[in-house]
Coordinates of C-alpha atoms in Angstrom, one line a residue:
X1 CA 0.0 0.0 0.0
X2 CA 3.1 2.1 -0.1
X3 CA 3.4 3.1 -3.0
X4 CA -0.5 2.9 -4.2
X5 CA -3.1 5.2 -3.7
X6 CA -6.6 3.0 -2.3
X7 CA -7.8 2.9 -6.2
X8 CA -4.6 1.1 -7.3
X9 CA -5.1 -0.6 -3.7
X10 CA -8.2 -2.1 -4.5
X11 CA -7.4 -3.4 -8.0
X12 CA -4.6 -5.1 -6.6
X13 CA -6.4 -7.1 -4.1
X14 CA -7.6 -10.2 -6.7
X15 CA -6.3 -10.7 -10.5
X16 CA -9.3 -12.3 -11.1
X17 CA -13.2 -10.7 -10.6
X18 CA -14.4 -10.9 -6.8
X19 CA -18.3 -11.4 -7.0
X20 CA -21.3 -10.4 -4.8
X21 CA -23.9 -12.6 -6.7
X22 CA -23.3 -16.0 -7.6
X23 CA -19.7 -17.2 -8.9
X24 CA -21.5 -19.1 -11.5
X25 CA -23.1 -16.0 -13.3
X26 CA -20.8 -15.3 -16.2
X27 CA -19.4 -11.4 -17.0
X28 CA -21.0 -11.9 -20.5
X29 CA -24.1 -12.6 -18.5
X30 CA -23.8 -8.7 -17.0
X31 CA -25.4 -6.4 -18.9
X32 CA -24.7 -2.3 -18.6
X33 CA -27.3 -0.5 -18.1
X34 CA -27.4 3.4 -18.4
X35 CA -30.2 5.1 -15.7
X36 CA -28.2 8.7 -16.2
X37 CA -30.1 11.5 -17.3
X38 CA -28.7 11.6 -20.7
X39 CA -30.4 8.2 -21.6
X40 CA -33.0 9.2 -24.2
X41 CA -34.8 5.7 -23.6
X42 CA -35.4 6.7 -20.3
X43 CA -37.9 9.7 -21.8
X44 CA -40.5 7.6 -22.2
X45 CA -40.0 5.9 -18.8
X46 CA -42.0 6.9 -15.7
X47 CA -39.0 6.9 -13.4
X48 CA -41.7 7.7 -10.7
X49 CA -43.4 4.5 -11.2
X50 CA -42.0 0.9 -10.0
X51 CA -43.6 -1.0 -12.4
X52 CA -42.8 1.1 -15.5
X53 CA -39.2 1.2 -14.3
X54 CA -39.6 -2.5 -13.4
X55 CA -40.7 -3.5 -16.9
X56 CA -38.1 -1.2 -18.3
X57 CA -34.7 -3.3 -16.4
X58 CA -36.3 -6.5 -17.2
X59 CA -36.6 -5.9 -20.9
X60 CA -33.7 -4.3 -21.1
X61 CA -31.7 -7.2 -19.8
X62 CA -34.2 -9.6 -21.9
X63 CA -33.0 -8.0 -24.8
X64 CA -29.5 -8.4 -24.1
X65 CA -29.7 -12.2 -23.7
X66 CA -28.4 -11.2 -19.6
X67 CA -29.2 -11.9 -16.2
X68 CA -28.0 -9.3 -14.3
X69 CA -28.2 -5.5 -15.1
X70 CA -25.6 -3.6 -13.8
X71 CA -24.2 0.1 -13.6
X72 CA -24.5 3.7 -12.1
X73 CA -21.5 4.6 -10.6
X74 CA -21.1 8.4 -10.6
X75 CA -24.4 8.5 -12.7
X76 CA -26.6 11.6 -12.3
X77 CA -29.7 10.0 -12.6
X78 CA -33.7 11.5 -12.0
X79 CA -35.3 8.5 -10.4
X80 CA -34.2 10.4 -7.3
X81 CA -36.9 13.0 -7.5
X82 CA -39.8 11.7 -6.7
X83 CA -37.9 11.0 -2.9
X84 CA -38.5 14.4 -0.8
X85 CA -35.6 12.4 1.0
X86 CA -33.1 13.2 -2.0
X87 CA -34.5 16.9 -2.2
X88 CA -35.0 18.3 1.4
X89 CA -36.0 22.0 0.5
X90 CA -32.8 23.1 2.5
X91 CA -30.1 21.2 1.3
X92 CA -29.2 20.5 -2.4
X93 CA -30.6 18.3 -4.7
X94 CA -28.9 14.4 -4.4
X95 CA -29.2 12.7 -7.8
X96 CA -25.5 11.4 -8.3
X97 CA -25.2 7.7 -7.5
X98 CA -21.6 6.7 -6.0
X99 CA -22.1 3.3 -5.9
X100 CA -23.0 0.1 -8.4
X101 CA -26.6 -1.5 -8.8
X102 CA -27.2 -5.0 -9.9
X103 CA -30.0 -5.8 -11.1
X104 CA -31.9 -8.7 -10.6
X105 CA -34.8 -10.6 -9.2
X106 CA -35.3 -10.2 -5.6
X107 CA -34.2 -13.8 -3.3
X108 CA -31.2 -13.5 -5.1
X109 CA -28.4 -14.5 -2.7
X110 CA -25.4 -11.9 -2.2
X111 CA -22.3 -13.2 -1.3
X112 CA -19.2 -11.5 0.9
X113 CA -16.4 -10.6 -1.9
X114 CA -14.2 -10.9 0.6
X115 CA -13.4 -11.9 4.2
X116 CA -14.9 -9.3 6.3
X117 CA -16.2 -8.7 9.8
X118 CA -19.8 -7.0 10.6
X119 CA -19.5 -3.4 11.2
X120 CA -23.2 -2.2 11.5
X121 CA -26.7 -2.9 10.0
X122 CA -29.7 -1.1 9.8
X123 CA -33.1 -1.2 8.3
X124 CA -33.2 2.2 6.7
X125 CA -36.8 2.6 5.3
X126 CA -36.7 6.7 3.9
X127 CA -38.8 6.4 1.0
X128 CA -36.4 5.7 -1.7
X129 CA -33.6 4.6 0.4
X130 CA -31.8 1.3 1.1
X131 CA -34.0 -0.6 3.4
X132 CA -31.8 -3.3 5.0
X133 CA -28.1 -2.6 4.7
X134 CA -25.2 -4.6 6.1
X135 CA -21.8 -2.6 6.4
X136 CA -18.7 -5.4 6.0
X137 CA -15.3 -4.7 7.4
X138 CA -12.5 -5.6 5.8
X139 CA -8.5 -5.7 7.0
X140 CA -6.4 -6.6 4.4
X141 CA -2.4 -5.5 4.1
X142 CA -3.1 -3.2 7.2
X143 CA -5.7 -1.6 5.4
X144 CA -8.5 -0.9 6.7
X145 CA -12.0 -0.5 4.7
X146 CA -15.9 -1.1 4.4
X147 CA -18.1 -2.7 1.7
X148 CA -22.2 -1.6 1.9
X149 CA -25.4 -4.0 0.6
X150 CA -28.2 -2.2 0.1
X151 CA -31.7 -2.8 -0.4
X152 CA -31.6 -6.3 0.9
X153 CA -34.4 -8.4 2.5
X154 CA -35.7 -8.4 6.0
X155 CA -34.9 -11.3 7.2
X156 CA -30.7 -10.7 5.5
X157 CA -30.5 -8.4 9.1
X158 CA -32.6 -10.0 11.8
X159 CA -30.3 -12.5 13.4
X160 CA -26.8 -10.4 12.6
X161 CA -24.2 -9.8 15.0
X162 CA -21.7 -6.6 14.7
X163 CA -18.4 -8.3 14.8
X164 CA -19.8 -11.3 13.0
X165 CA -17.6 -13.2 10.4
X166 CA -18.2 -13.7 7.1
X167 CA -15.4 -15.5 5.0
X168 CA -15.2 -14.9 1.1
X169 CA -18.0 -16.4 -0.9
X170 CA -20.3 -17.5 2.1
X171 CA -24.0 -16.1 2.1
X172 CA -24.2 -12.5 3.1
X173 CA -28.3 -12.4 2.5
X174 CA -30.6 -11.9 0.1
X175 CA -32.1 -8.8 -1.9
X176 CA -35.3 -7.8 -1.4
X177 CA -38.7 -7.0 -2.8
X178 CA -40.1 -3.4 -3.5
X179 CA -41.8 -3.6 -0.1
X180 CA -39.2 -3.3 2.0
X181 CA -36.5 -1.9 -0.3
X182 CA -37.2 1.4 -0.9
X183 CA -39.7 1.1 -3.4
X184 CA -37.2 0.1 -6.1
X185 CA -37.1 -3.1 -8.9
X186 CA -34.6 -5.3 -6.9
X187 CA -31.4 -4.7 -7.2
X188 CA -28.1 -5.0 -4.6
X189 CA -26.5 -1.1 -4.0
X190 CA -22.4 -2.4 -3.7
X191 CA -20.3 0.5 -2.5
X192 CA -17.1 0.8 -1.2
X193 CA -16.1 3.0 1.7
X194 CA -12.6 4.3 2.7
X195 CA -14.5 6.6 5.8
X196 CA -17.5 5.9 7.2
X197 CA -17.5 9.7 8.9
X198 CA -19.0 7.6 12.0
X199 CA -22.2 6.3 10.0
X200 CA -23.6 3.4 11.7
X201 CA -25.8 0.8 9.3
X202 CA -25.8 3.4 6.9
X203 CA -23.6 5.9 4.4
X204 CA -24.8 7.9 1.4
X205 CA -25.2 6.5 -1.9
X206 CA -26.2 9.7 -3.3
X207 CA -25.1 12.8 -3.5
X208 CA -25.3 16.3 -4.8
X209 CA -22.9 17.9 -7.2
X210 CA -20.8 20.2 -4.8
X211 CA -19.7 17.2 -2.7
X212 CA -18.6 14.9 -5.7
X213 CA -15.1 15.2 -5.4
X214 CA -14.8 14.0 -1.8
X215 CA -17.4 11.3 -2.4
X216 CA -15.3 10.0 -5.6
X217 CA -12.2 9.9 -3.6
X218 CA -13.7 8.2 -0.5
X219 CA -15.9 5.7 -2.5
X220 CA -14.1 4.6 -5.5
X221 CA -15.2 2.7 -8.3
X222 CA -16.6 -0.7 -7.2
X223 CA -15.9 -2.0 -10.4
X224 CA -12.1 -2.1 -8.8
X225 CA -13.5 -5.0 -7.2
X226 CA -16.0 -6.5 -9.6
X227 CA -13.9 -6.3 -12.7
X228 CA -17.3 -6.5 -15.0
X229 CA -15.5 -4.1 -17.6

């Protein structure tokens, strides 16, 4: 760690792609999918609306012969305002996503990418924001850093333990339904944290345009883990 900066850090950890699905799905099985503001598509999409959105993800991933959508880091996206939670009247507009979504149905198992201890958990049920979240800890080469799973189920957080152990590739939990995930198709929110600022179960995923910079430098690409591209 030395001589890398926590980017270069990250890439280094695995040659090979660490996964938070299942090991068996395929990278030509991921599909890129573009939520941003500049999508054209998305003009004809309700964003407000779960099933339109819904429908939308599914076919797109149809059409592309996939099984798991995936995408959105550093995206500027509008799904975000229909959440009064994203647009509090005295703070700025959050519609940049700093994390990846995968896309997929919801009961779909997410696995640790790594070996990790519990740091917090949380049901966090804002309209539009994660519902249950797990925060991992990770140690690795004296560094010191945290992975966040958003939008899983329920049950993924009722019998957790902070300090619990999770060894790479053993069931984290499972990803839950529009119910209890913020009102979103089903999807896992992966992010990667360098500070977690004292956050406890929870840590932005979104954020407005004056703060980018920090939130690009303290939550790099997760794609450095993931390798899908």
């Amino acid at each position: 760690m030395e001589h890398l900066d926590f980017s270069d850090f990250l890439f280094s950890i695995s040659n090979q792609p660490l996964r938070v699905l299942d090991a068996t799905i395929s990278s030509l099985e991921y599909v890129a999918l573009d939520l941003s503001a500049g999508n054209f598509e998305l003009q004809n999409v309700d964003m407000s609306s779960l099933a339109k959105l819904g429908n939308y993800i599914d076919g797109f991933i149809k059409k592309h012969h996939g099984l798991v959508a995936f995408g959105g880091y550093n995206e500027v996206r509008n799904i975000y305002k229909r959440s009064g939670y994203f647009n509090d009247i005295n703070a700025k507009e959050r519609n940049i996503h700093i994390g990846i979504d995968l896309w997929c149905d919801a009961n779909t198992p997410v696995f640790a990418p790594l070996d990790a201890t519990v740091h917090s958990f949380a049901n966090n049920t804002n309209f539009g924001d994660y519902g249950p979240t797990i925060i991992l800890r990770h140690h690795i080469n004296d560094v010191e850093f945290y992975t966040l799973y958003g939008h899983l189920s329920v049950p993924s957080i009722q019998n957790l333990k902070v300090d619990q152990v999770f060894k790479q590739g053993e069931p984290l939990g499972i990803l839950g339904d529009a119910t209890v995930n913020g009102d979103y198709p089903p999807h896992l929110h992966f992010q990667i944290i360098k500070d977690l600022q004292g956050f406890i179960g929870d840590y932005p995923g979104v954020c407005n345009k004056a703060d980018l910079g920090f939130y690009l430098n303290n939550c790099p690409n997760p794609n450095l883990l993931l390798k899908l591209f």
